[in-house]
CSV table of C-alpha atoms in Angstrom, one decimal:
chain,number,residue,atom,x,y,z
A,1,MET,CA,193.9,176.5,180.4
A,2,SER,CA,196.9,178.6,179.7
A,3,TRP,CA,200.4,177.6,178.8
A,4,ILE,CA,203.2,179.9,179.8
A,5,PRO,CA,206.7,178.5,179.2
A,6,PHE,CA,209.3,179.0,181.9
A,7,LYS,CA,212.2,181.3,180.9
A,8,ILE,CA,215.6,179.8,181.4
A,9,GLY,CA,218.9,179.8,179.6
A,10,GLN,CA,218.6,178.1,176.2
A,11,PRO,CA,221.1,175.3,175.3
A,12,LYS,CA,222.9,175.8,172.0
A,13,LYS,CA,221.6,172.5,170.7
A,14,GLN,CA,218.0,172.6,169.5
A,15,ILE,CA,216.3,169.9,171.4
A,16,VAL,CA,212.8,170.3,170.1
A,17,SER,CA,212.3,171.2,166.4
A,18,LYS,CA,210.3,174.2,165.5
A,19,THR,CA,207.9,171.9,163.6
A,20,VAL,CA,207.2,169.8,166.6
A,21,GLU,CA,206.7,172.7,168.8
A,22,ARG,CA,204.4,174.4,166.3
A,23,ASP,CA,202.4,171.1,166.0
A,24,PHE,CA,202.1,170.9,169.8
A,25,GLU,CA,201.0,174.5,170.2
A,26,ARG,CA,198.4,174.1,167.4
A,27,GLU,CA,196.9,171.0,168.9
A,28,TYR,CA,196.9,172.4,172.4
A,29,ASP,CA,195.3,175.7,171.3
A,30,LYS,CA,192.4,173.7,169.7
A,31,LEU,CA,191.8,171.9,173.0
A,32,GLN,CA,191.9,175.3,174.9
A,33,LYS,CA,189.2,176.6,172.6
A,34,LEU,CA,187.2,173.4,172.9
A,35,GLU,CA,187.3,173.7,176.8
A,36,ASP,CA,186.1,177.3,176.6
A,37,GLN,CA,183.3,176.3,174.2
A,38,THR,CA,182.2,173.3,176.3
A,39,LYS,CA,182.1,175.4,179.5
A,40,LYS,CA,180.0,178.2,177.7
A,41,LEU,CA,177.6,175.6,176.3
A,42,HIS,CA,177.1,174.0,179.6
A,43,LYS,CA,176.5,177.4,181.2
A,44,ASP,CA,174.0,178.4,178.5
A,45,MET,CA,172.1,175.1,178.6
A,46,LYS,CA,171.7,175.5,182.3
A,47,LYS,CA,170.4,179.0,181.9
A,48,SER,CA,168.0,177.8,179.2
A,49,THR,CA,166.5,175.1,181.3
A,50,GLU,CA,166.2,177.3,184.3
A,51,ALA,CA,164.4,179.9,182.1
A,52,ASP,CA,162.1,177.2,180.7
A,53,LEU,CA,161.0,176.1,184.2
A,54,ALA,CA,160.5,179.6,185.3
A,55,MET,CA,158.3,180.3,182.3
A,56,SER,CA,156.0,177.3,182.9
A,57,LYS,CA,155.9,178.0,186.6
A,58,ALA,CA,154.9,181.6,186.0
A,59,ALA,CA,152.2,180.5,183.5
A,60,VAL,CA,150.8,178.1,186.1
A,61,LYS,CA,150.7,180.9,188.7
A,62,ILE,CA,149.0,183.3,186.3
A,63,SER,CA,146.2,180.7,185.5
A,64,ALA,CA,145.8,180.0,189.2
A,65,ASP,CA,145.4,183.7,189.9
A,66,LEU,CA,142.8,184.1,187.1
A,67,LEU,CA,140.9,181.1,188.4
A,68,SER,CA,140.7,182.6,191.9
A,69,ASN,CA,139.4,185.9,190.3
A,70,PRO,CA,136.0,186.8,191.9
A,71,LEU,CA,134.6,187.1,188.4
A,72,CYS,CA,134.7,183.3,188.2
A,73,GLU,CA,132.0,183.1,190.9
A,74,GLN,CA,129.8,185.3,188.8
A,75,ASP,CA,130.3,184.1,185.3
A,76,GLN,CA,130.1,180.4,184.5
A,77,ALA,CA,131.6,180.8,181.0
A,78,PHE,CA,134.6,182.7,182.4
A,79,LEU,CA,135.0,180.0,185.1
A,80,ASP,CA,135.0,177.3,182.4
A,81,SER,CA,137.6,179.2,180.3
A,82,MET,CA,139.9,179.7,183.2
A,83,THR,CA,139.6,176.1,184.4
A,84,ALA,CA,140.5,175.0,180.9
A,85,LEU,CA,143.5,177.4,180.9
A,86,ASP,CA,144.7,176.3,184.3
A,87,THR,CA,144.5,172.6,183.3
A,88,ALA,CA,146.5,173.4,180.1
A,89,MET,CA,149.1,175.3,182.0
A,90,ARG,CA,149.6,172.6,184.5
A,91,ARG,CA,149.9,170.0,181.7
A,92,MET,CA,152.4,172.3,180.0
A,93,ASP,CA,154.4,172.6,183.2
A,94,SER,CA,154.4,168.8,183.6
A,95,PHE,CA,155.7,168.2,180.1
A,96,ASN,CA,158.2,171.0,180.5
A,97,GLN,CA,159.6,169.4,183.6
A,98,GLU,CA,160.0,166.1,181.8
A,99,LYS,CA,161.8,167.9,179.0
A,100,VAL,CA,164.2,169.6,181.4
A,101,ASN,CA,164.9,166.4,183.2
A,102,GLN,CA,165.7,164.7,180.0
A,103,ILE,CA,168.0,167.5,178.8
A,104,GLN,CA,169.7,167.5,182.2
A,105,LYS,CA,170.5,163.7,181.9
A,106,THR,CA,171.4,163.7,178.2
A,107,VAL,CA,173.0,167.0,177.6
A,108,ILE,CA,173.9,169.0,180.7
A,109,ASP,CA,175.4,166.2,182.8
A,110,PRO,CA,177.6,164.9,179.8
A,111,LEU,CA,178.8,168.5,179.2
A,112,LYS,CA,179.8,168.7,182.9
A,113,LYS,CA,181.6,165.4,182.8
A,114,TYR,CA,183.4,166.3,179.6
A,115,SER,CA,184.6,169.6,181.1
A,116,GLY,CA,185.9,167.6,184.0
A,117,VAL,CA,188.5,166.0,181.8
A,118,PHE,CA,190.4,169.2,180.9
A,119,PRO,CA,192.1,169.8,184.3
A,120,SER,CA,193.9,166.4,183.8
A,121,LEU,CA,194.9,167.4,180.3
A,122,ASN,CA,196.1,170.7,181.6
A,123,MET,CA,198.2,169.0,184.2
A,124,ALA,CA,199.8,166.6,181.6
A,125,VAL,CA,200.8,169.7,179.6
A,126,LYS,CA,202.3,171.3,182.6
A,127,ARG,CA,204.3,168.1,183.4
A,128,ARG,CA,205.5,168.0,179.8
A,129,GLU,CA,206.6,171.7,180.0
A,130,GLN,CA,208.4,171.0,183.3
A,131,ALA,CA,210.2,168.0,181.7
A,132,LEU,CA,211.2,170.2,178.8
A,133,GLN,CA,212.7,172.9,181.1
A,134,ASP,CA,214.6,170.1,183.0
A,135,TYR,CA,215.8,168.8,179.7
A,136,LYS,CA,217.0,172.2,178.6
A,137,ARG,CA,218.7,172.9,181.9
A,138,LEU,CA,220.7,169.6,181.9
A,139,GLN,CA,221.5,169.9,178.1
A,140,SER,CA,222.9,173.4,178.8
A,141,LYS,CA,224.9,172.0,181.7
A,142,ALA,CA,226.4,169.1,179.6
A,143,GLU,CA,227.3,171.6,176.8
A,144,LYS,CA,229.3,173.7,179.2
A,145,TYR,CA,231.5,170.7,180.1
A,146,GLU,CA,231.8,169.8,176.4
A,147,GLU,CA,233.2,173.2,175.7
A,148,LYS,CA,235.9,173.0,178.4
A,149,GLU,CA,239.4,171.6,178.1
A,150,LYS,CA,239.2,167.8,178.3
A,151,THR,CA,240.9,167.3,181.6
A,152,GLY,CA,240.2,164.3,183.8
A,153,PRO,CA,237.8,166.1,186.3
A,154,VAL,CA,236.0,167.7,183.4
A,155,MET,CA,235.5,164.4,181.6
A,156,VAL,CA,234.1,162.9,184.8
A,157,LYS,CA,231.7,165.8,185.2
A,158,LEU,CA,230.7,165.6,181.6
A,159,HIS,CA,230.0,161.9,182.0
A,160,GLN,CA,227.9,162.6,185.1
A,161,ALA,CA,226.0,165.4,183.3
A,162,ARG,CA,225.2,163.1,180.3
A,163,GLU,CA,224.1,160.3,182.6
A,164,GLU,CA,221.8,162.8,184.4
A,165,LEU,CA,220.5,164.1,181.1
A,166,ARG,CA,219.6,160.8,179.6
A,167,PRO,CA,216.6,159.8,181.8
A,168,VAL,CA,215.3,163.4,181.7
A,169,ARG,CA,215.5,163.5,177.9
A,170,GLU,CA,213.7,160.1,177.7
A,171,ASP,CA,211.1,161.4,180.1
A,172,PHE,CA,210.4,164.5,178.0
A,173,GLU,CA,210.3,162.6,174.8
A,174,ALA,CA,207.8,160.1,176.2
A,175,LYS,CA,205.6,162.9,177.5
A,176,ASN,CA,205.8,164.9,174.3
A,177,LYS,CA,205.1,161.9,172.1
A,178,GLN,CA,202.1,160.9,174.3
A,179,LEU,CA,200.5,164.3,174.1
A,180,LEU,CA,201.1,164.7,170.4
A,181,ASP,CA,199.5,161.3,169.8
A,182,GLU,CA,196.6,161.8,172.1
A,183,MET,CA,195.6,165.4,171.9
A,184,PRO,CA,194.3,165.0,168.2
A,185,LYS,CA,192.4,161.9,169.2
A,186,PHE,CA,190.8,163.7,172.2
A,187,TYR,CA,189.8,166.6,170.0
A,188,TYR,CA,188.2,164.5,167.3
A,189,SER,CA,186.5,162.2,169.8
A,190,ARG,CA,184.2,165.2,170.7
A,191,ILE,CA,181.9,164.4,167.7
A,192,ASP,CA,181.2,160.8,168.8
A,193,TYR,CA,180.8,162.0,172.5
A,194,PHE,CA,178.4,164.9,171.8
A,195,GLN,CA,176.4,163.6,168.9
A,196,PRO,CA,174.1,161.4,171.0
A,197,SER,CA,173.5,164.3,173.4
A,198,PHE,CA,172.5,166.7,170.7
A,199,GLU,CA,170.2,164.1,169.1
A,200,ALA,CA,168.6,163.6,172.5
A,201,LEU,CA,168.2,167.4,172.8
A,202,ILE,CA,166.4,167.5,169.5
A,203,ARG,CA,164.1,164.6,170.3
A,204,ALA,CA,163.2,166.2,173.7
A,205,GLN,CA,162.3,169.5,172.0
A,206,VAL,CA,160.2,167.7,169.3
A,207,VAL,CA,158.3,165.7,171.9
A,208,TYR,CA,157.7,168.7,174.0
A,209,PHE,CA,156.5,171.0,171.2
A,210,THR,CA,154.3,168.3,169.8
A,211,GLU,CA,152.6,168.0,173.1
A,212,MET,CA,152.3,171.8,173.3
A,213,TYR,CA,150.6,171.8,170.0
A,214,ASN,CA,148.1,169.2,171.2
A,215,ILE,CA,147.5,171.0,174.5
A,216,PHE,CA,146.9,174.4,173.0
A,217,SER,CA,144.8,173.0,170.1
A,218,GLU,CA,142.5,171.5,172.7
A,219,LEU,CA,142.5,174.7,174.7
A,220,THR,CA,141.5,176.7,171.6
A,221,ASP,CA,138.6,174.4,171.0
A,222,GLN,CA,137.5,174.7,174.6
A,223,ILE,CA,137.6,178.5,174.9
A,224,ASP,CA,137.0,179.7,171.4
A,225,GLN,CA,133.3,179.0,171.2
A,226,ALA,CA,132.5,182.1,169.3
A,227,GLY,CA,135.1,181.5,166.6
A,228,LEU,CA,136.1,185.1,166.5
A,229,THR,CA,139.3,186.2,164.6
A,230,ASP,CA,142.1,188.1,166.4
A,231,GLU,CA,141.0,191.4,164.7
A,232,GLN,CA,137.4,190.8,165.8
A,233,ARG,CA,138.5,190.2,169.4
A,234,GLU,CA,140.6,193.3,169.3
A,235,ARG,CA,137.7,195.4,168.2
A,236,GLU,CA,135.5,193.9,170.8
A,237,THR,CA,138.0,194.6,173.5
A,238,GLU,CA,138.3,198.3,172.3
A,239,ALA,CA,134.6,198.6,172.4
A,240,LYS,CA,134.4,197.3,176.0
A,241,LEU,CA,137.3,199.7,176.9
A,242,SER,CA,135.4,202.6,175.4
A,243,GLU,CA,132.4,201.7,177.5
A,244,LEU,CA,134.5,201.7,180.6
A,245,ARG,CA,136.0,205.1,179.7
A,246,ALA,CA,132.6,206.5,179.4
A,247,LEU,CA,131.8,205.9,183.0
A,248,SER,CA,131.9,209.1,185.1
A,249,ILE,CA,134.2,207.6,187.7
A,250,VAL,CA,137.0,207.3,185.2
A,251,ALA,CA,136.2,210.4,183.1
A,252,ASP,CA,138.9,213.1,183.0
A,253,ASP,CA,138.1,216.2,185.2
């Protein structure tokens, strides 16, 4: 949202105090920043869930590719390990999908609905600004007749200008009061609106990572029969790699 006042001739009488205008601009600026932050958070949450799904889908594909490796037909131990891995990855993907669905319902959708309120607010501010410009224009018109010699025709036109000004002034004052009353309420209502969503986000993450701990603990028990440490496995891998490098078909010329 952006607020660009119209530029017209200013009446001599100050029809909106600097304090009121400053209060209005302050409250409106807070809502503009809130809109930007809400849109950014909505976009980031969508990216996050999309990345989560892509990660678990990729993990499932990798485990499926490993399971179809010809080595599985030759080595029962390798087949058992890859079967356990594939089962774990599919369970992870299932829980991840549940987490994403929950976040979609409790966080992303509410963010989208909240963002949908701002266009109406922006329109209300534009209507207030238009009413202010009409007020200034008619006030300036009335002042011109007030400055002229008080002849009969001038007094008639002055009366007409004041009658035309009165409903416009009342319309602006009503719009201005409503926005000044409701903009702070809208801003501070964000806490009550978003708190349940963020609590649901935390719960969804806690449930997911608790399940991941259980899944990978079970997987570790299934495939880590030798009970080797990471350092021992690294040394074992290096030893196997050295044996491969010693083969004549991979030796340097």
